[in-house]
Structures are given as C-alpha cells and as structure tokens.
CSV table of C-alpha atoms in Angstrom, one decimal:
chain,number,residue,atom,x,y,z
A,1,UNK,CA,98.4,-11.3,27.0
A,2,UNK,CA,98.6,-10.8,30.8
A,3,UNK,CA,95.6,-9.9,32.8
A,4,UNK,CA,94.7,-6.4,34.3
A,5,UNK,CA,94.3,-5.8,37.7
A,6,UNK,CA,90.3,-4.9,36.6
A,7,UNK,CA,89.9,-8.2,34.7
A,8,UNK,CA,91.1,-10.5,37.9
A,9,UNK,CA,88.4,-8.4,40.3
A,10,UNK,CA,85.5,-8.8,37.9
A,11,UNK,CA,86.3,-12.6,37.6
A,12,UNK,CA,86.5,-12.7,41.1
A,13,UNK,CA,83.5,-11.0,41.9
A,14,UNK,CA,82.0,-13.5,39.0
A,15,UNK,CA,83.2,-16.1,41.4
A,16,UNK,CA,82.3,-15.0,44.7
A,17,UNK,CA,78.8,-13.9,43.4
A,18,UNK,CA,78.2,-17.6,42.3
A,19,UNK,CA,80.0,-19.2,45.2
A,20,UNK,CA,79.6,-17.3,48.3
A,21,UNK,CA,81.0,-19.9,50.4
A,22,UNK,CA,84.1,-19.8,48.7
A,23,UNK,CA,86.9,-16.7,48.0
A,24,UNK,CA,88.9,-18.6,45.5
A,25,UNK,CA,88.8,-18.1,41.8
A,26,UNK,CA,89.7,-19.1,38.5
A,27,UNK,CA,93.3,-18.2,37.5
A,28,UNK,CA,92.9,-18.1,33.6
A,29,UNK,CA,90.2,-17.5,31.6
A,30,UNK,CA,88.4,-19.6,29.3
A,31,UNK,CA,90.5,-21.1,26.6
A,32,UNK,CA,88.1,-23.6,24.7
A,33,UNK,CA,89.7,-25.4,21.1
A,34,UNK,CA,88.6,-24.1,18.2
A,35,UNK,CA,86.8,-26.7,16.1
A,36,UNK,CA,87.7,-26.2,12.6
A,37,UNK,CA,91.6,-26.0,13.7
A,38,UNK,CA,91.1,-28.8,15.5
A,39,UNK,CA,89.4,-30.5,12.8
A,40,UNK,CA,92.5,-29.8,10.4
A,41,UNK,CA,94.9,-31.1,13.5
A,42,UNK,CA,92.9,-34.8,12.8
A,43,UNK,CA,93.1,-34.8,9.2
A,44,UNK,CA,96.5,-33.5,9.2
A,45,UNK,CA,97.8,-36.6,11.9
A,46,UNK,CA,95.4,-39.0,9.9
A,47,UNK,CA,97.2,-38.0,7.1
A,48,UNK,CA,100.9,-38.1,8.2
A,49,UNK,CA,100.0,-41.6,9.8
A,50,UNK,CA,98.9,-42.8,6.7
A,51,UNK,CA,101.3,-41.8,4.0
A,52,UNK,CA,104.9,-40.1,4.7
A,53,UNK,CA,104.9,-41.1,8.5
A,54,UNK,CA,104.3,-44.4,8.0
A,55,UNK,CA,108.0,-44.2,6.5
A,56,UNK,CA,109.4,-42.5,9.6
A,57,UNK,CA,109.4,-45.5,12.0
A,58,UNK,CA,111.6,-46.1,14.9
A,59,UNK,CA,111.5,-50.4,15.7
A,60,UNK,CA,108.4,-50.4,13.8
A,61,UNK,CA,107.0,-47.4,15.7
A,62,UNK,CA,105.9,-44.5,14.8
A,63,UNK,CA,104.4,-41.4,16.2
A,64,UNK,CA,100.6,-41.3,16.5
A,65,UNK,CA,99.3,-38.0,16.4
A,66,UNK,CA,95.6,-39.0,16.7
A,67,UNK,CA,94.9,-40.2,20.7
A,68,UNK,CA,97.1,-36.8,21.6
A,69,UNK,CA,94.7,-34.7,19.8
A,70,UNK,CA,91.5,-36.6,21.1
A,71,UNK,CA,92.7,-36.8,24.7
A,72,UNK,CA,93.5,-32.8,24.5
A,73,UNK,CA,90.6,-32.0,23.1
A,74,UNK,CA,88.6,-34.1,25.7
A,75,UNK,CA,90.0,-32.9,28.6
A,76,UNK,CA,89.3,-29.3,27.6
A,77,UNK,CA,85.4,-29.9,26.0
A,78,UNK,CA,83.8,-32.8,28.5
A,79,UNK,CA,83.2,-36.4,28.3
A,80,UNK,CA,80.6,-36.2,26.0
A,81,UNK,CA,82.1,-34.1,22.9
A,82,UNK,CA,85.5,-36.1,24.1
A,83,UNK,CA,83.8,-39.9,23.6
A,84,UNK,CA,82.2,-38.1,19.5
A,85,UNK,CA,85.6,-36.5,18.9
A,86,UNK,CA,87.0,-40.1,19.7
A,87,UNK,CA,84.7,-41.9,17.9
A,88,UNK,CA,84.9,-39.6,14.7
A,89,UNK,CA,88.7,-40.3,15.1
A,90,UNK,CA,89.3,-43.7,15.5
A,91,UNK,CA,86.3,-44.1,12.9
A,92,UNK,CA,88.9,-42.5,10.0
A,93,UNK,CA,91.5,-45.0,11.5
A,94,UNK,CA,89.2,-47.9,11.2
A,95,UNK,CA,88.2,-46.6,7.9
A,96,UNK,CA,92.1,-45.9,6.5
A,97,UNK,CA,93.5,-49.0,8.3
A,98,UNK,CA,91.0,-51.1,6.6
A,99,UNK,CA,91.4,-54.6,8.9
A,100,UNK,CA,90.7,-53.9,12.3
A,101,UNK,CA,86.9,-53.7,11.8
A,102,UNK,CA,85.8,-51.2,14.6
A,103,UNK,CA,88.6,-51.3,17.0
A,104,UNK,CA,90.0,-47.9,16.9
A,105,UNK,CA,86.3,-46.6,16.9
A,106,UNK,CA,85.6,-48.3,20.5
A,107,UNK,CA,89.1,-47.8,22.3
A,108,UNK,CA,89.7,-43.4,20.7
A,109,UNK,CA,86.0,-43.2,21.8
A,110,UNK,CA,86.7,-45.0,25.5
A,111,UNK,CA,90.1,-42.5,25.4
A,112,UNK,CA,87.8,-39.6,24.5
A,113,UNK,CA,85.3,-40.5,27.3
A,114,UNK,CA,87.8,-41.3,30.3
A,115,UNK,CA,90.2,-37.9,29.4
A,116,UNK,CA,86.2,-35.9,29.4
A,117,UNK,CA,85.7,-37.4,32.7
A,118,UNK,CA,89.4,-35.1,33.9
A,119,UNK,CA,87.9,-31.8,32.4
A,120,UNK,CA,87.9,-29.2,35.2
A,121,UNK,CA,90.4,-31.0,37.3
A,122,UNK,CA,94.2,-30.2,37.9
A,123,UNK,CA,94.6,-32.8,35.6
A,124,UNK,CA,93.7,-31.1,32.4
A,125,UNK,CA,95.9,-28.1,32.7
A,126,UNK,CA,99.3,-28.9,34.5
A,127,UNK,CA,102.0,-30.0,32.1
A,128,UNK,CA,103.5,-32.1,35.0
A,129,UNK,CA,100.3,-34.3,34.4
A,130,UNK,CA,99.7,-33.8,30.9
A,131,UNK,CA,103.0,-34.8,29.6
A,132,UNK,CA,102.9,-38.8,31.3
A,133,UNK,CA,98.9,-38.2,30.7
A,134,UNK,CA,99.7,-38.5,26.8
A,135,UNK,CA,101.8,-41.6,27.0
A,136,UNK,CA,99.4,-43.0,29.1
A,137,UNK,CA,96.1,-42.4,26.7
A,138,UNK,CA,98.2,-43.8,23.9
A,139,UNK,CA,99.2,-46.9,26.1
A,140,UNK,CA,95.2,-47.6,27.5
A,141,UNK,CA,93.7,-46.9,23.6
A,142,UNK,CA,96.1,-49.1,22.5
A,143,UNK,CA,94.9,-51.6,25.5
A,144,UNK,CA,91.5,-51.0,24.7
A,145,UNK,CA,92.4,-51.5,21.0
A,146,UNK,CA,93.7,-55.2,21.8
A,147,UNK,CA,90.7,-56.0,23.8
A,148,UNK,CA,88.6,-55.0,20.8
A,149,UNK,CA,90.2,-57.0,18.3
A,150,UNK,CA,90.4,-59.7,20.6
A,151,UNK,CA,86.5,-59.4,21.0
A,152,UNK,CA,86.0,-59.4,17.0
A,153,UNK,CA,87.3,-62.7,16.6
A,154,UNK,CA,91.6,-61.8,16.3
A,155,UNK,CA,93.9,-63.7,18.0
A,156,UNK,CA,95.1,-61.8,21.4
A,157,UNK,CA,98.8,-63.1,20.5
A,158,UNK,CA,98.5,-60.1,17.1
A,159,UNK,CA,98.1,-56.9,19.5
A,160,UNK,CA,100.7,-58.8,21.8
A,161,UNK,CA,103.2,-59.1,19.5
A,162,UNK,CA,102.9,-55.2,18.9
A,163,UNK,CA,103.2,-54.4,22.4
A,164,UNK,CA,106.8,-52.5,22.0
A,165,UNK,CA,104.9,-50.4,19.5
A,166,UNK,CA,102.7,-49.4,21.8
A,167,UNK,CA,105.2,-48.9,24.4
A,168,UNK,CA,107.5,-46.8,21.9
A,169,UNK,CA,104.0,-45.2,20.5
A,170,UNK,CA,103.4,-43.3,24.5
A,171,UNK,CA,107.0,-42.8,24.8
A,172,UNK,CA,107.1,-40.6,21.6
A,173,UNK,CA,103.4,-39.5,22.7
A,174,UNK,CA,104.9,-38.0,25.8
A,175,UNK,CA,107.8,-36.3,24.1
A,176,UNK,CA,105.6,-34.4,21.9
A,177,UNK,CA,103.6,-33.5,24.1
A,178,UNK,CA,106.2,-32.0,25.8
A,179,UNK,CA,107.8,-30.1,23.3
A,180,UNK,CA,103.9,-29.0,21.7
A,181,UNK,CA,103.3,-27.8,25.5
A,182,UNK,CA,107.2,-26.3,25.9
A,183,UNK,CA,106.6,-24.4,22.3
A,184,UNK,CA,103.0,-23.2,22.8
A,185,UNK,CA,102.0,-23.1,26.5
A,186,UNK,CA,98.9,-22.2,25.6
A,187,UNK,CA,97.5,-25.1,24.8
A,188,UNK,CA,98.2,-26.3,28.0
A,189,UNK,CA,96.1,-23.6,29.7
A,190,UNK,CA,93.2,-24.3,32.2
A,191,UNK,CA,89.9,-23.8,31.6
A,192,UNK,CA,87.3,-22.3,33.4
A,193,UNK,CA,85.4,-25.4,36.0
A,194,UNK,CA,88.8,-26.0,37.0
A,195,UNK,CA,87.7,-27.3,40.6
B,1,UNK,CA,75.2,-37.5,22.4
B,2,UNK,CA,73.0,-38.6,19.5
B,3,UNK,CA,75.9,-38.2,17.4
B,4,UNK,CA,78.2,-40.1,19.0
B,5,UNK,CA,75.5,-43.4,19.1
B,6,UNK,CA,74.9,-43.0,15.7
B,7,UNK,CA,78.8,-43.1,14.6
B,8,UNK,CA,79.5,-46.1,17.1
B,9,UNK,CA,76.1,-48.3,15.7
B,10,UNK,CA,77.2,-47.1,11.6
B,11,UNK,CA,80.7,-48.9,12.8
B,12,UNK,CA,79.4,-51.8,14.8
B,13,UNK,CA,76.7,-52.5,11.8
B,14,UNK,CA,79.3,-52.4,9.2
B,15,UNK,CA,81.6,-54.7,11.0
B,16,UNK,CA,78.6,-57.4,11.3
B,17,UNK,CA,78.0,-57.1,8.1
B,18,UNK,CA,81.5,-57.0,7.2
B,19,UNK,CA,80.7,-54.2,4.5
B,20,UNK,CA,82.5,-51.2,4.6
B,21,UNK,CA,80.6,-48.3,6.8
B,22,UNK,CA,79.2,-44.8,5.1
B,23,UNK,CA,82.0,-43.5,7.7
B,24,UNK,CA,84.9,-45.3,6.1
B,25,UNK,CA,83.9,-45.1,2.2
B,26,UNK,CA,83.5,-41.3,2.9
B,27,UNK,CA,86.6,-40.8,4.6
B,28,UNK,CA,88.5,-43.1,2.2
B,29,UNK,CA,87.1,-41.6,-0.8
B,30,UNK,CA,88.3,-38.2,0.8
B,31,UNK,CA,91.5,-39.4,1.8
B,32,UNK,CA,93.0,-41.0,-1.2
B,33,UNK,CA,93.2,-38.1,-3.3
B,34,UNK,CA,95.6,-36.3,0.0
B,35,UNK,CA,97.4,-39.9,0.2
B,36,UNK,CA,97.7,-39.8,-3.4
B,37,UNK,CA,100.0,-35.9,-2.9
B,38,UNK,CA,101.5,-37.2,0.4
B,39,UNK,CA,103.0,-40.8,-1.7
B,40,UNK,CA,104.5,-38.5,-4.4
B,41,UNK,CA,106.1,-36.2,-2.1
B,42,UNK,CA,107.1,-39.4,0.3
B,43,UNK,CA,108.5,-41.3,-3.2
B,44,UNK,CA,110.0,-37.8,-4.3
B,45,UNK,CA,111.8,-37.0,-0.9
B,46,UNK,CA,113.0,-40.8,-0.6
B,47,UNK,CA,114.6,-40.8,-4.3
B,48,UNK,CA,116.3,-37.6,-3.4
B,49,UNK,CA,117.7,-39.0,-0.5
B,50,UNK,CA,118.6,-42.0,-2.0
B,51,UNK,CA,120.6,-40.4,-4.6
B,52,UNK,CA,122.2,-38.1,-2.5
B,53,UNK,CA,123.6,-40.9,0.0
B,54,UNK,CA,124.6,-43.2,-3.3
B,55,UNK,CA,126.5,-40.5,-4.9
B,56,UNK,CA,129.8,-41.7,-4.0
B,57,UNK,CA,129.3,-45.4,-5.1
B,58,UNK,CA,126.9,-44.4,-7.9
B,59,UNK,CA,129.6,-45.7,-10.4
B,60,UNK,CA,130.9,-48.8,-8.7
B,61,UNK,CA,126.7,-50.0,-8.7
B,62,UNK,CA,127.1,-49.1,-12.5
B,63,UNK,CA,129.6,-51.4,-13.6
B,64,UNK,CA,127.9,-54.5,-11.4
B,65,UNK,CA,124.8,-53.9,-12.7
B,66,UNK,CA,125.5,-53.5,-16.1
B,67,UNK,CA,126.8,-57.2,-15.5
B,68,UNK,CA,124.1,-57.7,-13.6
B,69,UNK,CA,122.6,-56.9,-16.9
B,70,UNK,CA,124.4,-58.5,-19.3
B,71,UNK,CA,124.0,-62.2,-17.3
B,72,UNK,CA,120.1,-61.3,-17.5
B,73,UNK,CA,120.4,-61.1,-21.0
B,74,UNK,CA,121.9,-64.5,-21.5
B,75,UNK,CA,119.5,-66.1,-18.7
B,76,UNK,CA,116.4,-64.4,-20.5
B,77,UNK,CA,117.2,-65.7,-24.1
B,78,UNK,CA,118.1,-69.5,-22.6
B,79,UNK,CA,114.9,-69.2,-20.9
B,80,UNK,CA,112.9,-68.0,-24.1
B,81,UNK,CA,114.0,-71.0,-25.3
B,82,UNK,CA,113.0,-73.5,-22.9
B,83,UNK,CA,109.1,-71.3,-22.7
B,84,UNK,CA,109.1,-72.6,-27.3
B,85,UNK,CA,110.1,-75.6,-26.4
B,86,UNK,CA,107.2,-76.3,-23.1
B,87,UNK,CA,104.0,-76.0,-25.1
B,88,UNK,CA,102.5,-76.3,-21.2
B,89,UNK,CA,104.5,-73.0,-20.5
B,90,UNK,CA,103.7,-71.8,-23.3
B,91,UNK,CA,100.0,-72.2,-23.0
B,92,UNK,CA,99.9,-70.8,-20.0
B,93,UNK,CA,101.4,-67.8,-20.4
B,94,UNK,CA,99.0,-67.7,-23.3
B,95,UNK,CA,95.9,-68.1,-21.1
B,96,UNK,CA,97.3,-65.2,-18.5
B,97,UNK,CA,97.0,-62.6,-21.6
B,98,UNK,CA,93.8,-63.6,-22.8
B,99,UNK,CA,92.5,-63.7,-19.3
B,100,UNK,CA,93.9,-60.0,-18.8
B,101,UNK,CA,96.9,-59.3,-16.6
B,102,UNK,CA,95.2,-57.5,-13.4
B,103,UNK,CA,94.8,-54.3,-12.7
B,104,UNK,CA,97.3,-52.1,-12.0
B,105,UNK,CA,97.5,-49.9,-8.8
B,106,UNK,CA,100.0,-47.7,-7.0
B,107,UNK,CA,100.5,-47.7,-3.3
B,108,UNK,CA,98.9,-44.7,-1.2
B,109,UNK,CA,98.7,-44.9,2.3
B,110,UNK,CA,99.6,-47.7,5.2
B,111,UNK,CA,98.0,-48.5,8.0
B,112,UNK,CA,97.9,-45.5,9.9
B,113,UNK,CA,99.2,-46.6,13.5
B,114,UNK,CA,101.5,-49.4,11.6
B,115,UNK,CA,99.5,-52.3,13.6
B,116,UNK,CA,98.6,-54.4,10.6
B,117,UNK,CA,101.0,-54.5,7.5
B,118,UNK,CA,98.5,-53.6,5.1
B,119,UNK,CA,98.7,-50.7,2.7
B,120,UNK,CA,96.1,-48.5,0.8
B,121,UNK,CA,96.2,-48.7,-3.1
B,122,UNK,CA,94.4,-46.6,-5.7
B,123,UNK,CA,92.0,-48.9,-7.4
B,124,UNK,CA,88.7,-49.6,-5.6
B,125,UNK,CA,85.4,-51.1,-6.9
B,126,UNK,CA,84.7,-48.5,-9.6
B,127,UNK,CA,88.2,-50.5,-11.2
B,128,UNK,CA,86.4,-53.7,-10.7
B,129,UNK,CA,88.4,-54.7,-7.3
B,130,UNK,CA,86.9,-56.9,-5.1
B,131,UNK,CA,87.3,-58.8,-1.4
B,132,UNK,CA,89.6,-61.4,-2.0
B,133,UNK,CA,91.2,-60.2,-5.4
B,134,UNK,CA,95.3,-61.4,-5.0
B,135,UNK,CA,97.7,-58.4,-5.2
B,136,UNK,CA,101.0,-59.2,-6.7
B,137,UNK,CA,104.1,-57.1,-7.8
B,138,UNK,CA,107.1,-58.5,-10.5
B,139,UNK,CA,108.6,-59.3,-7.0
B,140,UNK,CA,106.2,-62.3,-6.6
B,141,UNK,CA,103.2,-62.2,-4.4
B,142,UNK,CA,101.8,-58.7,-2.3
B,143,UNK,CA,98.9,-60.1,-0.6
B,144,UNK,CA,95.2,-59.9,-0.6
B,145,UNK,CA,92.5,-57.3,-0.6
B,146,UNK,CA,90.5,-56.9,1.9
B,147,UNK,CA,88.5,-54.2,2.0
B,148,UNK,CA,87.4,-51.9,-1.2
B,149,UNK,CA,85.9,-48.4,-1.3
B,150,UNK,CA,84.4,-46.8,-4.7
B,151,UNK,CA,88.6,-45.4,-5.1
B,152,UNK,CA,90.7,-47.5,-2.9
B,153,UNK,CA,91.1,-50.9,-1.7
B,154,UNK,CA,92.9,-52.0,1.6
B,155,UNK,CA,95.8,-54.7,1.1
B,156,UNK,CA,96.4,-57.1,3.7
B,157,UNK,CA,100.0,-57.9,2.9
B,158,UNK,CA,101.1,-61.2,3.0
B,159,UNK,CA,103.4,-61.0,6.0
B,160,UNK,CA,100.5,-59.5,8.1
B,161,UNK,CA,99.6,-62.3,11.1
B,162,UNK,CA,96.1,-62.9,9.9
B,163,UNK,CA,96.9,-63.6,6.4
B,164,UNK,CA,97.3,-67.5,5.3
B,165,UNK,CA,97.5,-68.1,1.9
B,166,UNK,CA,98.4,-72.2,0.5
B,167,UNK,CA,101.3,-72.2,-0.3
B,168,UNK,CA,104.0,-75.3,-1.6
B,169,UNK,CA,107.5,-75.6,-1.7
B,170,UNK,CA,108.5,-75.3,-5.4
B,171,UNK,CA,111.3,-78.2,-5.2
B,172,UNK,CA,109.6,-80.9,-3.8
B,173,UNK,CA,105.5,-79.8,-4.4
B,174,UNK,CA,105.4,-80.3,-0.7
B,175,UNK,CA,101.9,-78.5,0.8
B,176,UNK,CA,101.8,-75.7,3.7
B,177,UNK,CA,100.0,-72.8,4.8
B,178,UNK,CA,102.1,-69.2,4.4
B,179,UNK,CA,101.3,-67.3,7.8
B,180,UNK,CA,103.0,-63.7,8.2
B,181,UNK,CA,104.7,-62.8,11.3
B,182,UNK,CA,104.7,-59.4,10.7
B,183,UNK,CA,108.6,-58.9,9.3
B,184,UNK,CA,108.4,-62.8,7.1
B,185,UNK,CA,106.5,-65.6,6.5
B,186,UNK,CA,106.2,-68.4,8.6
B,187,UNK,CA,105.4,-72.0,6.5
B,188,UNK,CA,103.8,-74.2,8.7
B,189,UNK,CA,101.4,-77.7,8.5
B,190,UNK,CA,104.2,-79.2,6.0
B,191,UNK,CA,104.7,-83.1,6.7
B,192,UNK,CA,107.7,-84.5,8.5
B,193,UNK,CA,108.6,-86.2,5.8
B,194,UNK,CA,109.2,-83.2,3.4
B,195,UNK,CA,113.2,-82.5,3.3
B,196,UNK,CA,113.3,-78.5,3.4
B,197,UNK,CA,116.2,-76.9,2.6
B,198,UNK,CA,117.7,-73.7,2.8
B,199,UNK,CA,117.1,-71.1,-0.3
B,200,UNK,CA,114.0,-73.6,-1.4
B,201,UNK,CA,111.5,-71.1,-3.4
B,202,UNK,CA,107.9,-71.4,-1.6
B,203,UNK,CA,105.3,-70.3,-4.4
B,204,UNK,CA,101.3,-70.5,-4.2
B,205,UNK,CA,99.3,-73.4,-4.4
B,206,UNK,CA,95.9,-72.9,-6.0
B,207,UNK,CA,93.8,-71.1,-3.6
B,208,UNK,CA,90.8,-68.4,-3.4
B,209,UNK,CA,92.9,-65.2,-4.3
B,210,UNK,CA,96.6,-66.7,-5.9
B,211,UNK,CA,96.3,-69.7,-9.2
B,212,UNK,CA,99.3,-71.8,-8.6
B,213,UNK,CA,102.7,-71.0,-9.0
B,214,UNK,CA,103.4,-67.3,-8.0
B,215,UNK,CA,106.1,-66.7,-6.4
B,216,UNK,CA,106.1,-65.9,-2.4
B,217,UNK,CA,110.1,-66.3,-0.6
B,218,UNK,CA,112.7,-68.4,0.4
B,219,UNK,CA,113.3,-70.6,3.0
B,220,UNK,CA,115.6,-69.3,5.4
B,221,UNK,CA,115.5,-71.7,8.9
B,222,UNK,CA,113.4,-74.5,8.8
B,223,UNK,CA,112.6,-76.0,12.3
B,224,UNK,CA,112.2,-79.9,12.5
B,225,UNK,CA,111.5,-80.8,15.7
B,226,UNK,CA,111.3,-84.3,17.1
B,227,UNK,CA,107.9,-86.0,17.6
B,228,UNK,CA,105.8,-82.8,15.8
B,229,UNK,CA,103.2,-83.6,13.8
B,230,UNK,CA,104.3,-81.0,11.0
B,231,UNK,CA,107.2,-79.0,10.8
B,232,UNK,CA,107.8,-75.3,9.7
B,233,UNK,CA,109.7,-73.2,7.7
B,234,UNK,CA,111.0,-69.3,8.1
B,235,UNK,CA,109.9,-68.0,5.0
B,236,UNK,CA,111.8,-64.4,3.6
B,237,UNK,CA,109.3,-62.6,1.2
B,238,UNK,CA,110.3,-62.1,-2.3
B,239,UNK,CA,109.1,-59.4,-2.5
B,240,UNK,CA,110.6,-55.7,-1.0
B,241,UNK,CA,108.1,-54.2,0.8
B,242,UNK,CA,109.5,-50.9,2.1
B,243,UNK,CA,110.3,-50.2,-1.3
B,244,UNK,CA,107.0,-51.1,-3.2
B,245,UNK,CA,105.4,-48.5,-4.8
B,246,UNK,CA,103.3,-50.3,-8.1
B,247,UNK,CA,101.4,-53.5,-7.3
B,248,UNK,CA,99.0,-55.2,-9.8
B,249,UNK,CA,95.3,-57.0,-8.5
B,250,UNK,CA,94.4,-60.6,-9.8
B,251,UNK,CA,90.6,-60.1,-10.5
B,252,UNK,CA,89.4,-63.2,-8.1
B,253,UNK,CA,88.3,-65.9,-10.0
C-alpha cells in the first residue's frame, strides 16, 4: 500500500520534532515480524531439515532454512531478541541432530547476536546486502559451529571435512534469499532506526 | 535477556552432564509425531517416484528377480542344512530368540543440517532404549544410539566420523577398528601381517553395543603401505542407507 502525501508529512514532522538538527526521515514505516508466523517459519524449516529435506541434497548439501530465518529476524528485532531467537533455534537443532552436544545452540545464538548488532543500519533492509548477507550468516554459523565442536572435544578434521557443505549451504542460502526477497519484497523492508 | 541465559546454561548443563536438556526432550517429543507425517509422505512420494521411473523395465527386474528368487531358495535350504548339522549355530540362534530379538523402530528424521549421519528413530526410553544400545537392519549393522528421549532415540550411524565400533575381518579373524568417513567405513589398526583382500566381509567383534559376528561391509581398497605400523582397509557398508526405512535396537548388554 503506497503512502499519502499526509502520512509522509506527519512522519516527517515526527522526525524533525525528535531530531531538530536533522531534516531527513524515515522512508518506510515500521515493519516488525510477527512472532507466531515466525515461530511456524522455525518449525516448518526444522521440520523440512529433518525429515523430507534431508532427501533433497545436492553433494551432500542441502538447504538450511534455519540461520536465514534467525539472521532476518535479528536484523529486524535487535541483538538481544536476535541472540534468544538464535539460541531457541539452534537449541531444536542440537536437540533433533542429537550429536553435536550444544554447538548449533552457541554458533545460531552468535549468528542471532552479530545480524542484531546490523538492525537500523543500511544493512538490514537493502536486498543488495541481504542476499550475500544470508550466504554469509550460513558460512560464519557454520564457522562458529566447527569452533564449538572443536571446543567439546571433536576432532576439527569432522567440520573440515564438511566444509563444501557449508560452502554449498550459503550458496543455496543466498539464492533463496533472493527469490523469498524477489517474491515478497516486503520482507525486505526497512525498519524504523534505520540510521 | 534472562531468557536467553537460561536457554544457553539448560544447553551447556546438559552437555556436561551428557544427559539430554528439558530443551531437547521437549522439542523431540514434539517433533517426532510431525517427523513421523513428514517420513510417510517422504517414503510415499519416493515409492511413487520410484515406480513411475521403473515402469519401463518393471518386467525385465521381474524375470531376474524371480531368479534371483529361485537361487535364494536353493541357498536357503543348503544353508538350513548346514544350521541342523552345527549344533554351535544352532545354539546360537537359539540364544538370540530367547534373549529377544531387539526392538523394532522406523526411521523419522536425519540430522537436520546433514552434518553428522545420524538419523532419528521412533523408539526412545519409554521402549526401553538406551545410550549405547546397537541398531541393526537385515542389511547388517546400522550403528549405535546415542542419545534417547522418552519417544525417540538419535542413531549415530556407523559411517559417521566419530563412530568406531571393533570390528574383524570374517576370513582371516584378523582385528581392526571400523571408523566412518562419512560416505564408508574406513578399517584401520589391522596388523601388517593380515593378507586383506578384496570383497573380504568385515563383521563385529564383540564390543559394548554389537556381540560378535554382525555383519558390517566389504572390503573394497586396502592400503598397505611400506614401513606402517598397521594397515587399512576401505570398507563399503552392507547396509543401504538412503534407502533404510525399518531398523531394529540390540538392548545393550
């Protein structure tokens, strides 16, 4: 739904009212997730991951649903509902994967936390960003994921050897984050402390 | 924030204490019942695709395996016989059914981002299952549980890099240690002097999840090399793993 001319004045008089020293304002207005839908996005990835994706592999990759969901949702809510949407996350991981103790707990958390930390910024809302920003957050969890095992007494040569998984885990990352963002630009709207 | 300290010290605790968390028996609980739906559906939609591309040579896998079938036959009775004539064999196979066969589990769920090869089955500790139980199918051996919730148990599969199970070769009783390597099973710590050939079956040796004799592949490289302490053996699972569907758990003895 596009803006009226009365909408963008009242934001702007929002704005200059709160900023005086500045004319600028925000171009969108607030678009925060809703929870319970994006509650059902986890348990739906969670549940694709564990059962009929887990048949839909490409070199022993599939596509992982879960640190695109976490990282969205962080950058749009904060550091600190990103690193508890994480940790909730990678918890159901830990708890469905049943082996890797709490590694997917630490490294969706650490995801959560550091994509939080880009809420407000250009990052969180330009598609040119978000799209690479997706492969990357599946790359570093998976990082953080080795460093965790490694840390809970596995051998560094087991998240090694799945480094092409990883590597074909962001690619595919990136490629549905573009289409998701192509197909519903909306979630790829700003939100309102955009700096 | 209080929220997010709790869930990380519930997951840290439960990995020192190498229990399953509150988190994970809740969620698995939860989760098997969807897994459960999503298998069926994934078994249904593979079937249907299965049949659909074999259409063509549906008859021609008739005929071989109806003489497939018919060479069974003969093998089975010839090896009836030789079980009557073993009382050993016999009184094992004796033993297995009085001790109970296992319990018997279908496959649910995998390892969500497909970095360990373990799978989800639908048995957990209410069935009796326990840490350590071996999972076998009529393939020969599945690998070993490793975690159990009240409903379902988490399978560390046998070709996973941390599993080791003891392991000799069936020809010569010669001793190793069965490592996965994620796609096979790599049999190494076997002496130099054990002469390894190609297609030799590798079964269990008597160990904390298998009794003796199950069995696990066949040797398909074996690498010898000059001046090594032990040599090692490429191992190919017996069993199919992409297709299992039905495994059964060993109650750990």
């Amino acid at each position: 739904m596009s803006r009226t001319n009365a909408d963008i004045a009242r934001t702007r008089a929002l704005w200059t009212a709160n900023k005086p020293g500045e004319t600028g304002a925000p171009a969108y207005e607030p678009n925060p997730p809703v929870p319970w839908q994006v509650a059902l996005a986890l348990a739906a990835a969670l549940l694709w991951q564990s059962s009929l994706g887990a048949s839909l592999q490409f070199r022993g990759a599939g596509i992982s649903f879960v640190p695109l969901i976490v990282a969205w949702y962080a950058v749009r809510m904060g550091w600190l509902r990103g690193l508890t949407f994480g940790l909730i996350a990678g918890a159901c991981e830990d708890a469905l994967a049943g082996s890797t103790g709490a590694a997917w707990t630490l490294a969706t958390g650490l995801i959560g936390l550091a994509c939080g930390r880009l809420r407000g910024t250009w990052f969180a809302d330009t598609r040119l960003a978000l799209v690479p920003g997706a492969a990357l957050a599946t790359f570093l969890r998976y990082c953080a994921f080795a460093v965790a095992m490694q840390s809970e007494g596995r051998p560094l040569a087991l998240p090694l050897t799945h480094l092409h998984v990883a590597l074909w885990q962001s690619a595919f990352g990136a490629i549905v984050a573009f289409v998701v963002l192509r197909l519903f630009p909306r979630l790829g709207a700003a939100n309102p402390h955009r700096r | 924030m209080i929220v997010a300290a709790a869930i990380a010290l519930i997951q840290l605790d439960s990995l020192k204490t190498g229990k399953p968390s509150v988190i994970a028996v809740a969620v698995t609980s939860i989760a098997v019942f969807a897994q459960e739906a999503g298998a069926a559906a994934g078994t249904f939609a593979r079937g249907a695709a299965a049949s659909v591309a074999n259409a063509p040579r549906l008859a021609e896998q008739n005929a071989e395996l109806r003489e497939k079938d018919r060479l069974l036959r003969i093998e089975n009775a010839r090896l009836r016989e030789a079980l009557a004539a073993a009382p050993d064999a016999r009184a094992i196979a004796a033993l297995a059914e009085q001790t109970g066969a296992g319990t018997l589990a279908t496959i649910v769920g995998y390892d969500p981002e497909s970095v360990s090869r373990s799978v989800t089955i639908d048995r957990g500790s209410l069935a009796g299952i326990a840490p350590g139980d071996g999972v076998m199918s009529d393939g020969g051996v599945v690998g070993r549980v490793v975690a159990v919730a009240p409903l379902s148990s988490t399978v560390l599969l046998v070709t996973d890099g941390a599993s080791k199970v003891p392991a000799v070769v069936e020809r010569g009783r010669w001793w190793g240690i069965a490592t996965g390597t994620n796609t096979a099973i790599r049999l190494e710590y076997v002496s130099q002097d054990a002469k390894l050939k190609l297609g030799d079956i590798v079964v269990t040796g008597e160990g904390r999840s298998f009794h003796a004799g199950l069995e696990i592949g066949r040797i398909t490289s074996v690498d010898h090399p000059d001046g090594a302490l032990y040599q090692t053996a490429i191992v190919t699972p017996s069993v199919a793993f992409g297709r299992l569907a039905h495994v059964l758990v060993l109650r750990h003895s």
